[in-house]
Coordinates of C-alpha atoms in Angstrom, one line a residue:
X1 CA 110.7 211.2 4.9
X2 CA 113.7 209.0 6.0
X3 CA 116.2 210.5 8.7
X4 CA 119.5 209.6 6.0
X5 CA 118.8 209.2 2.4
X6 CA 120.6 209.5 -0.7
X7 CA 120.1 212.4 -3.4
X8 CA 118.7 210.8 -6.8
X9 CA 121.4 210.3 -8.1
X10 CA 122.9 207.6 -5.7
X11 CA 119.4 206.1 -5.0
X12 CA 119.9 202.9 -7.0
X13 CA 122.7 201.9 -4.9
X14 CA 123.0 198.5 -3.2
X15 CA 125.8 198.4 -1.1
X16 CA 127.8 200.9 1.3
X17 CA 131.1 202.2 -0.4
X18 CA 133.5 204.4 1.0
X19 CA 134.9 206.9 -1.9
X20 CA 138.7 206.9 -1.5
X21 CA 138.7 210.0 -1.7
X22 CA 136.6 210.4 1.8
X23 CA 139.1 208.0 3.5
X24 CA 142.3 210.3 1.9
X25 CA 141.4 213.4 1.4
X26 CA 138.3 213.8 4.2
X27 CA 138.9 211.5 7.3
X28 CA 142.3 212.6 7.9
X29 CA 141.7 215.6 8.7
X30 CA 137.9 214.9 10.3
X31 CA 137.2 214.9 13.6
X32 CA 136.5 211.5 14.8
X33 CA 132.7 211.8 15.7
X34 CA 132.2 213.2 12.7
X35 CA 133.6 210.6 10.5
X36 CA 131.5 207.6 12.8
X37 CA 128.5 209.8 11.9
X38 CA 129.0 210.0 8.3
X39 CA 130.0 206.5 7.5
X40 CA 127.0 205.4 9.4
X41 CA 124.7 207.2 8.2
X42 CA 125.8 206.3 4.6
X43 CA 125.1 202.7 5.3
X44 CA 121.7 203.5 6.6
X45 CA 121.1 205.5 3.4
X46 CA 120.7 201.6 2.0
X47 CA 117.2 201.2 2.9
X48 CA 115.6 204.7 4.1
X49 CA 112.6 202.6 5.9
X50 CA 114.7 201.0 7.9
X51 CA 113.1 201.3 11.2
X52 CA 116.5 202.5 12.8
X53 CA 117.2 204.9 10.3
X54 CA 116.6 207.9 12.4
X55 CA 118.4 210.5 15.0
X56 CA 117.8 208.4 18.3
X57 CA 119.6 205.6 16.7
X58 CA 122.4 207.3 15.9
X59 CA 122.6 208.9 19.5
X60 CA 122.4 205.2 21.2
X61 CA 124.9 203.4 18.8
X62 CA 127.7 206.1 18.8
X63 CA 127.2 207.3 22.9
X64 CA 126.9 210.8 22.0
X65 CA 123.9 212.9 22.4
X66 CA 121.9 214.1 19.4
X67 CA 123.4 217.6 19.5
X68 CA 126.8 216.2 18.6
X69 CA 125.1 214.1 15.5
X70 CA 123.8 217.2 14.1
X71 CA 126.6 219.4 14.6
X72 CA 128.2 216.4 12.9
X73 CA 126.3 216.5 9.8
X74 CA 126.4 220.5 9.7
X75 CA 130.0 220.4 9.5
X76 CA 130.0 217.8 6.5
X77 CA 127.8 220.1 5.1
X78 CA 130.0 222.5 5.1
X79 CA 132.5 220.4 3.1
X80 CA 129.6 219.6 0.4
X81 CA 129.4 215.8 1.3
X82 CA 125.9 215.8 3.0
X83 CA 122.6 218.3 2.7
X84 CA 120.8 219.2 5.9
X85 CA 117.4 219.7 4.7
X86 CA 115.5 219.9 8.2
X87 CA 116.5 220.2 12.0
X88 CA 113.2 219.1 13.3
X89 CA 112.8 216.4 12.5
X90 CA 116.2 216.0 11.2
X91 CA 116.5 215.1 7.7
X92 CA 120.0 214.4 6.0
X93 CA 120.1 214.3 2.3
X94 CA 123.9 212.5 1.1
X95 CA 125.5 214.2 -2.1
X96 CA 127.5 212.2 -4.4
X97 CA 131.6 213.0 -4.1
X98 CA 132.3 215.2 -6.1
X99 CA 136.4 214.9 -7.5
X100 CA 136.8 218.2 -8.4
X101 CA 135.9 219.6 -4.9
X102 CA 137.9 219.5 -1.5
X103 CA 136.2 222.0 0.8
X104 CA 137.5 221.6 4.5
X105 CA 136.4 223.5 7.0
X106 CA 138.8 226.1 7.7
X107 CA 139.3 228.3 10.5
X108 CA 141.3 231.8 10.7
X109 CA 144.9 231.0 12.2
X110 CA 145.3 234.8 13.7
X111 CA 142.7 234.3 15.5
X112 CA 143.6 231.0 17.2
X113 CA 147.5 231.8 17.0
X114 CA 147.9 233.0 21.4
X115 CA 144.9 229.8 21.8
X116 CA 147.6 227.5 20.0
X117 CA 150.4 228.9 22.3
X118 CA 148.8 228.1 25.7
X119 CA 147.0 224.8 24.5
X120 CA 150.6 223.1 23.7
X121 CA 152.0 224.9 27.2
X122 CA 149.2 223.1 29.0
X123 CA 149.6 219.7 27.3
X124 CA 153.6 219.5 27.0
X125 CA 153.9 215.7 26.8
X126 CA 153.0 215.4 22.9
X127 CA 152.9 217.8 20.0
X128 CA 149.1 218.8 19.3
X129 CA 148.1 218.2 15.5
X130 CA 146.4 220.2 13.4
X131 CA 143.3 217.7 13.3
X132 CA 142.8 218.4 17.4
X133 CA 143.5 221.9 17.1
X134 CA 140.5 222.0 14.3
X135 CA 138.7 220.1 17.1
X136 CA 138.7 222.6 19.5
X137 CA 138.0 225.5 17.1
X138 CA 135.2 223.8 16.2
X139 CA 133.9 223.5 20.0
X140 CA 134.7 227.1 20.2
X141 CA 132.6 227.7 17.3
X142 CA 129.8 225.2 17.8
X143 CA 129.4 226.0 21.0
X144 CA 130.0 229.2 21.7
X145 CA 132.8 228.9 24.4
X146 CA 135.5 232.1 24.8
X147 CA 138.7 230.9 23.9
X148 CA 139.8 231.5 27.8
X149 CA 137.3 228.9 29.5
X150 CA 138.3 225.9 26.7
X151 CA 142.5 226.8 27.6
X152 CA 140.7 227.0 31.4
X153 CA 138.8 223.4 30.7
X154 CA 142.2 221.8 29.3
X155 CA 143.8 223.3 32.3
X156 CA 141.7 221.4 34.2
X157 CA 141.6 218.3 32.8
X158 CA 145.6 218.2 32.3
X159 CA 145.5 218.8 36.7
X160 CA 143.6 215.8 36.9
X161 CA 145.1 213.7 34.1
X162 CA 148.1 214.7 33.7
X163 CA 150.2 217.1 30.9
X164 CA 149.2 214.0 28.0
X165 CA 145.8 214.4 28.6
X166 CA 143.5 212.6 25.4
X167 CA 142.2 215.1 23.2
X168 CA 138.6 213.6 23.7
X169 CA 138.9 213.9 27.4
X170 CA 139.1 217.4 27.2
X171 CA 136.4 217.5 24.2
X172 CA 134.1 215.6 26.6
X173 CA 134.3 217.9 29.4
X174 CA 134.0 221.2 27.5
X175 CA 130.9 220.3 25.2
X176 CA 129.7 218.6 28.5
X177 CA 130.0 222.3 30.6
X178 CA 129.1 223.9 27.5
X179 CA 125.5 222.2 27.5
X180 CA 125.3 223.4 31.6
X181 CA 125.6 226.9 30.2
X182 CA 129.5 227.3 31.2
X183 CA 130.7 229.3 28.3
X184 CA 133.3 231.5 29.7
X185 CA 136.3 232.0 32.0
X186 CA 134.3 233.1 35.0
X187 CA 131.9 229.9 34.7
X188 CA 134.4 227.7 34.8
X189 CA 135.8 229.0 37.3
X190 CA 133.3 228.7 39.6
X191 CA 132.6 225.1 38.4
X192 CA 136.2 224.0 38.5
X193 CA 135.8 226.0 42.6
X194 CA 132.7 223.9 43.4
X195 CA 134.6 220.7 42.2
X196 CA 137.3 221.3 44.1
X197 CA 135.0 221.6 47.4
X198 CA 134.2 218.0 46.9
X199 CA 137.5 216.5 47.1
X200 CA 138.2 215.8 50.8
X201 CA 134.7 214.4 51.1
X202 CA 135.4 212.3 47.5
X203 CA 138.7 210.8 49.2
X204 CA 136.6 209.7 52.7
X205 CA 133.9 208.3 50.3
X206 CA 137.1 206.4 47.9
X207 CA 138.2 205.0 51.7
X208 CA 134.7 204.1 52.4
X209 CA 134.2 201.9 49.5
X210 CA 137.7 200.5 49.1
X211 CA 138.3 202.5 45.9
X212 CA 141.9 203.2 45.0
X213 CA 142.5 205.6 42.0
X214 CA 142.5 209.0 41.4
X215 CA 138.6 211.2 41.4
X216 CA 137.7 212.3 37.9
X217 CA 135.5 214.8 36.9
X218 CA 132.8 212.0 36.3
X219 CA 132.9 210.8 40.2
X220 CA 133.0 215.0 41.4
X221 CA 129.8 215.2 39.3
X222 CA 128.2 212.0 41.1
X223 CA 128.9 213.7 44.4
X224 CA 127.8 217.0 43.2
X225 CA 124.4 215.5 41.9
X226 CA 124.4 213.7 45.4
X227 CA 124.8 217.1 47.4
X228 CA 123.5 219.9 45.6
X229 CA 120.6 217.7 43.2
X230 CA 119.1 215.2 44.9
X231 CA 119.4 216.7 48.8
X232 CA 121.5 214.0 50.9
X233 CA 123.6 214.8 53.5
X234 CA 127.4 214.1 53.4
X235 CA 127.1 212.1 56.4
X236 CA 124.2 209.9 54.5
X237 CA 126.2 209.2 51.4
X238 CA 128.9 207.5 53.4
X239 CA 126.8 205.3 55.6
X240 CA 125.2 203.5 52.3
X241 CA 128.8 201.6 51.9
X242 CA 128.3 200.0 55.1
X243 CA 124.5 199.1 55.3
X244 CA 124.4 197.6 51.9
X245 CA 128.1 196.0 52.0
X246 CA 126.7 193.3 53.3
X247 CA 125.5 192.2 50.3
X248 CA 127.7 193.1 47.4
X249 CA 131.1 195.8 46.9
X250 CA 129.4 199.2 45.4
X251 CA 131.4 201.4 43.0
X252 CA 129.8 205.0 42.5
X253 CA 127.0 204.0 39.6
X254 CA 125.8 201.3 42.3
X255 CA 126.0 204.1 44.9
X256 CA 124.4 206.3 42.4
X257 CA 121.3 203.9 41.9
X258 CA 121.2 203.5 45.6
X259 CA 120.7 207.3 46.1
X260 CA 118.2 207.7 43.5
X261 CA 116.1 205.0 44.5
X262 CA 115.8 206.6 48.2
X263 CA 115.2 209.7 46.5
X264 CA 112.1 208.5 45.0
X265 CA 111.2 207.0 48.3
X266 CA 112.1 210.2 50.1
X267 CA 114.3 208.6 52.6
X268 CA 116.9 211.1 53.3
X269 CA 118.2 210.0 56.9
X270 CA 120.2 207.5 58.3
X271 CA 117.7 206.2 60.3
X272 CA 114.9 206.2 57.5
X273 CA 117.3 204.4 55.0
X274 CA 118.2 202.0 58.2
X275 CA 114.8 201.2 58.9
X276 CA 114.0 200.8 55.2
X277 CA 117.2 197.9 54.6
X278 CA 115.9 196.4 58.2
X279 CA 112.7 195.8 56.8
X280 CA 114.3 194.3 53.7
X281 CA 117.0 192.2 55.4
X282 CA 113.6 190.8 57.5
X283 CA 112.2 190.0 53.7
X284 CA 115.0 188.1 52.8
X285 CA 114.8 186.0 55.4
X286 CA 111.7 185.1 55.2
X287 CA 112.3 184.1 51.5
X288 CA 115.2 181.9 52.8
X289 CA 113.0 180.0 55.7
X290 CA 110.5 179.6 52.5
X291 CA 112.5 178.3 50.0
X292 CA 114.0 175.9 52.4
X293 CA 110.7 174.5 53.7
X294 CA 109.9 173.9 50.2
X295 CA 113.3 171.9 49.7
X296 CA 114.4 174.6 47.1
X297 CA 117.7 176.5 47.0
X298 CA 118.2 179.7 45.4
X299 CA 121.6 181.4 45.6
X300 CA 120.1 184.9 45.0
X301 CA 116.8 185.6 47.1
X302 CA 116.4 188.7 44.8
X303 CA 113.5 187.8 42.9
X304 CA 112.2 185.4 45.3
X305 CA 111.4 188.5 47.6
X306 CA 110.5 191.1 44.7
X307 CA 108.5 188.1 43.1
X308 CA 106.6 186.5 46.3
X309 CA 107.4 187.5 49.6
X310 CA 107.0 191.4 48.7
X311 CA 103.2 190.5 48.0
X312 CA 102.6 188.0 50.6
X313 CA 103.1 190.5 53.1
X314 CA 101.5 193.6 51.3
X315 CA 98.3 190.7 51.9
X316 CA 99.2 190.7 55.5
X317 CA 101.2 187.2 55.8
X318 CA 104.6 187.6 58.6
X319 CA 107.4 185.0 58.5
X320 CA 106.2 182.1 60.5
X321 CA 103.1 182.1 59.0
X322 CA 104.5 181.6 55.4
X323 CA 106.9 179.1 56.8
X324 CA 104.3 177.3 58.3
X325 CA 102.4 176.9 54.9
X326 CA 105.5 176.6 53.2
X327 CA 105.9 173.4 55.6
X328 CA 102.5 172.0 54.9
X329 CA 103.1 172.3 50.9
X330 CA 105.9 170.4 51.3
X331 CA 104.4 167.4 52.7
X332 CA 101.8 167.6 50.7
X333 CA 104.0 167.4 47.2
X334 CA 103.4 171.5 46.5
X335 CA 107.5 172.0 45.9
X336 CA 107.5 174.9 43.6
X337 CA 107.1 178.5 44.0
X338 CA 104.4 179.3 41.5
X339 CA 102.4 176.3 43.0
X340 CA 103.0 177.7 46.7
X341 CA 102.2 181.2 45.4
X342 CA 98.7 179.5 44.4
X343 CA 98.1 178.4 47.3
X344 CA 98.9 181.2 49.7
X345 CA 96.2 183.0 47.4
X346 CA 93.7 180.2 48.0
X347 CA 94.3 180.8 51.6
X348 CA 94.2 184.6 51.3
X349 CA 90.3 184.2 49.1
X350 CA 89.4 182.2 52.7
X351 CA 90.6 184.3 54.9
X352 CA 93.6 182.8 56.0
X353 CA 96.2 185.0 56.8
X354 CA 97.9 184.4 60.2
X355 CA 99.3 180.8 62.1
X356 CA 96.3 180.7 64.1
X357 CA 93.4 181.0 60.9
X358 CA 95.9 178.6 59.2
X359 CA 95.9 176.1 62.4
X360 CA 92.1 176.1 62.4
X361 CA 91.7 175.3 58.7
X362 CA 94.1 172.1 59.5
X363 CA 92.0 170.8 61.9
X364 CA 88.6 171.8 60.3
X365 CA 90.7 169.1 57.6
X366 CA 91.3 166.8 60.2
X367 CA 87.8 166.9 61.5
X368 CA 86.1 166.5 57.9
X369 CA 88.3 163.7 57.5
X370 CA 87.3 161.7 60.6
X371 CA 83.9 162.2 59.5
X372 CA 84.6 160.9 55.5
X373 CA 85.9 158.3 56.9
X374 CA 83.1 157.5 58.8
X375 CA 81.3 157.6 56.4
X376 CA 83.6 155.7 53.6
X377 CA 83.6 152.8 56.0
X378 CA 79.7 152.6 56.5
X379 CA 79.7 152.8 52.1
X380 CA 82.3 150.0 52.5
X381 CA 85.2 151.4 50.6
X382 CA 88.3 150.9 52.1
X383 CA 90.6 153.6 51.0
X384 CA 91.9 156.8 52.0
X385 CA 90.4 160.2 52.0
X386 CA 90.9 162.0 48.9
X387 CA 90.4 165.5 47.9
X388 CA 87.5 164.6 45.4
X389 CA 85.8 163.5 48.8
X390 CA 86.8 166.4 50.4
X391 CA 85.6 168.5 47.4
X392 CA 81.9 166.4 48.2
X393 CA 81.8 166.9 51.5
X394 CA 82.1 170.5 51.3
X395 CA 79.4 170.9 48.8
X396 CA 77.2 168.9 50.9
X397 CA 77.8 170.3 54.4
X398 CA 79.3 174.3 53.2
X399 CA 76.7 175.0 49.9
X400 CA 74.2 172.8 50.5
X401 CA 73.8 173.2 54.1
X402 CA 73.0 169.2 55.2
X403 CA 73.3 168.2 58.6
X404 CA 75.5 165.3 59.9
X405 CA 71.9 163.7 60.4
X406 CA 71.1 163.7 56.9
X407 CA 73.9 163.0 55.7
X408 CA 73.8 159.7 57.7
X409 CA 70.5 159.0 56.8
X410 CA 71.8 159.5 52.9
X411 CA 74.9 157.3 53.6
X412 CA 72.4 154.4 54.3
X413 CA 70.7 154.7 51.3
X414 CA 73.6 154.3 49.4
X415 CA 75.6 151.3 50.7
X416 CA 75.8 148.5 48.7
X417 CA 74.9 150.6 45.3
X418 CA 77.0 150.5 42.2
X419 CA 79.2 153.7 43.0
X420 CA 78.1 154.9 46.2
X421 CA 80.2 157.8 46.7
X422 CA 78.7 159.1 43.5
X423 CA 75.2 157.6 44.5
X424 CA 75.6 159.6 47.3
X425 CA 76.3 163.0 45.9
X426 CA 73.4 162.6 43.4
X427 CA 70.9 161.7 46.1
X428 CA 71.6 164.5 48.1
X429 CA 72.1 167.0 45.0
X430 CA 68.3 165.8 44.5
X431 CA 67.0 166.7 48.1
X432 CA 68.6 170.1 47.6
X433 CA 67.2 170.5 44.3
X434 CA 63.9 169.2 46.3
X435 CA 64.6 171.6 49.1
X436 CA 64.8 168.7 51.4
X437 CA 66.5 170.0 54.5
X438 CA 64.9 167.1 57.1
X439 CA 65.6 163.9 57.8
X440 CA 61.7 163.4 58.0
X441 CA 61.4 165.0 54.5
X442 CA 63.8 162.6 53.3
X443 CA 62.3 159.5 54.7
X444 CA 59.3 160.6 53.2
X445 CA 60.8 161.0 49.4
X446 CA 62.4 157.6 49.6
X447 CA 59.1 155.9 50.9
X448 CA 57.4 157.5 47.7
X449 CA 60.0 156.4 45.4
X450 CA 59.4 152.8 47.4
X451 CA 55.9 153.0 46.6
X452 CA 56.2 154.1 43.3
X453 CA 55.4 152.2 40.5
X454 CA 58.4 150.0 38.8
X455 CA 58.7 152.1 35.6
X456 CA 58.6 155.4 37.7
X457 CA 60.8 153.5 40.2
X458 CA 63.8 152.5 38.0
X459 CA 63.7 156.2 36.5
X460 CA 64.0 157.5 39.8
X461 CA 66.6 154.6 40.1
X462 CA 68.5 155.2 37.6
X463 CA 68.8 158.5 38.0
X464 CA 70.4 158.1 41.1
X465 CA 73.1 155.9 39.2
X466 CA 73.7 159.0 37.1
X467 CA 77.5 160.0 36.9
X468 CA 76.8 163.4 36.4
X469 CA 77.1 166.5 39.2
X470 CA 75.1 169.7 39.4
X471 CA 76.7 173.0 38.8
X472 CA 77.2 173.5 42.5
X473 CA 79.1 170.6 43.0
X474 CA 81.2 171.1 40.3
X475 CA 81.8 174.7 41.2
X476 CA 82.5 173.5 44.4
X477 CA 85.2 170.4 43.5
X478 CA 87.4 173.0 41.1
X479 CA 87.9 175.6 43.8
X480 CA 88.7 173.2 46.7
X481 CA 91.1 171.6 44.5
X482 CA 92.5 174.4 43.5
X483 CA 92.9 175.2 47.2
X484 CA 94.5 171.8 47.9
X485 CA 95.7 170.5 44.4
X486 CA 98.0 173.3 43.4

């Protein structure tokens, strides 16, 4: 059943209306929470299947935890405007308004009358209304706090904030306390004692990050959680504002992210956090010597380094080694960073991981391209190498496992052909299919298919004309191009 809904006799509605008579007679007098929660949950009551019609949604849209929402709709219950049919899972029923019936909450005055006293001694600037008086009964009430820890709470706050101190500020902080289990005048003593301890160390940490205002009870809690929580050293939490300065002005929930992350790391020193944002600073700039050799720019290296250099060097790859390919890519028209990252992975599938692998693959290149060439010029086509020649070549020398011989003797069987490059390769993808591994096999198969008859011999012909390329080979061409063409 939905979270909000309305009793039968509203169901046919289409539209959210607010009865006068809540915005006279009801919200006045309402505490504010509890008014947001009403009014949207009555527009929600709309469509009941309305996939944010539930108590998580209400928590997230209106900043309060889902205590405060039910609490809410209990004390609008109390009035008669809303049904609470189930706590878990909640279930909210809305009544219609009903003319004839105010029922406010009411609380008993003699009980609150020495509370009232000391809660307008404590906040002298402005006169307290009745509507934040019923507040604070109601946290007394609701959450079970002795009249002597809420006067002690607003004491508290109005030390901090001064004598006009917001009646939500005060509400925060109690229901806040009151959910750490701090329900009477000895707790919050102790809490408001353990606060206090954290001052002079709040004001060297204030100095540290160039903050310049007066601690709340939020930033005491920060350090507290800091200290007490998560483990770290006094000494630790200032040193953060000058190792990660460098970068970018922290205020306390940047410090507070800081901390948590090197809690999950389980770096609680100095030199373990320093060693850590060495090892990082060295990451960025590799990413910068990277992008640059790629001709790219990037004014935040962030993602660069989560995104690429993080995982080159998890697969063993150090600065100059990346900078080195980097270089290559570049003159080779590789310019992006996805294209780069696919071929560092290429490299990484052949082993090539450090300047001096990488070195020998160049000139293993440079080699195979003398010899294609070579052997381009004897076919006479007068071009440059190419990577689908490079793709060949591999197939023949790498899978195929043919000798420069053969591959000479091969060469002059195909000059002056239609297509000799691809001649070529279909020749010698028949001798391996043949398992012709000699350069006296060889000479033998081409004297038969000499001596052959003319029918057989134009077959045998023809088929070496053939534009098509075994599995090997084609195997073969897509991952070297991949390797090179990325």
């Amino acid at each position: 059943m939905a979270f909000c809904s309305f009793s039968k006799i509203d169901e046919e509605k289409t539209s959210t209306l607010l009865d006068n008579q809540f915005i006279f007679e009801y919200m006045p007098e309402s505490p504010s929470i509890c008014a947001k929660v009403y009014i949207l949950g009555l527009a929600l009551c709309q469509n009941p299947n309305n996939p944010n019609n539930n108590i998580k949604y209400f928590a997230n849209i209106l900043n309060v935890c889902e205590d405060d929402i039910i609490s809410a709709f209990m004390y609008w219950q109390e009035l008669g405007l809303v049904e609470v049919l189930n706590i878990s899972p909640v279930e909210i029923r809305f009544l219609p308004m009903n003319k004839d019936k105010i029922k406010m909450r009411t609380y008993n005055p003699s009980i609150y009358k020495d509370f009232n006293i000391q809660m307008q001694e404590i906040i002298s600037k402005r006169q307290l209304t009745p509507t934040e008086l019923d507040e604070y009964y109601r946290i007394i009430e609701d959450y079970h706090l002795t009249q002597e820890a809420l006067i002690m709470i607003a004491k508290y706050c109005a030390d901090l904030k001064g004598e006009n101190v917001s009646r939500s500020y005060i509400s925060t902080v109690a229901k806040n306390w009151a959910k750490e289990g701090i329900l009477n005048f000895e707790d919050v003593e102790k809490k408001i004692e353990s606060l206090g301890i954290l001052d002079d160390n709040l004001n060297l940490l204030f100095n540290a990050l160039g903050i310049k205002r007066n601690a709340t009870i939020d930033d005491r809690e920060y350090l507290n959680k800091w200290i007490k929580t998560l483990g770290f050293d006094m000494s630790v939490i200032l040193h953060i504002p000058k190792t990660i300065r460098i970068r970018k002005r922290l205020d306390l929930i940047d410090l507070d992210n800081q901390l948590m992350k090197y809690y999950e790391m389980k770096l609680f020193s100095i030199k373990e956090i320093d060693d850590y944002e060495k090892n990082k600073s060295d990451l960025f700039n590799t990413a910068k010597h990277v992008v640059k050799s790629l001709g790219l720019y990037y004014d935040d290296l962030s993602k660069v380094v989560d995104t690429y250099i993080i995982p080159f060097i998890n697969m063993g790859y150090d600065e100059i080694t990346l900078t080195q390919m980097a270089d290559y890519c570049f003159k080779h028209s590789i310019r992006t960073l996805d294209s780069f990252n696919a071929f560092v992975g290429k490299m990484y599938s052949l082993g090539i991981t450090n300047v001096i692998s990488f070195a020998e693959y160049l000139e293993n290149i440079a080699v195979y391209d003398t010899k294609i060439k070579e052997i381009l010029s004897n076919l006479n086509i007068l071009r440059n190498v190419n990577n689908y020649d490079r793709a060949m070549y591999k197939t023949w020398i790498f899978d195929w496992n043919f000798d420069d011989e053969l591959i000479s003797y091969a060469t002059s069987l195909s000059a002056g052909t239609q297509n000799p490059m691809q001649y070529m390769n279909k020749l010698l993808s028949n001798w391996y299919t043949l398992k012709i591994n000699t350069i006296e096999k060889a000479k033998a198969n081409s004297q038969t298919v000499k001596n052959a008859p003319n029918t057989q011999k134009d077959k045998l012909n023809e088929s070496y004309k053939q534009t098509n390329f075994s599995k090997e080979f084609l195997d073969s061409l897509i991952t070297n191009l991949d390797e090179v063409d990325v």
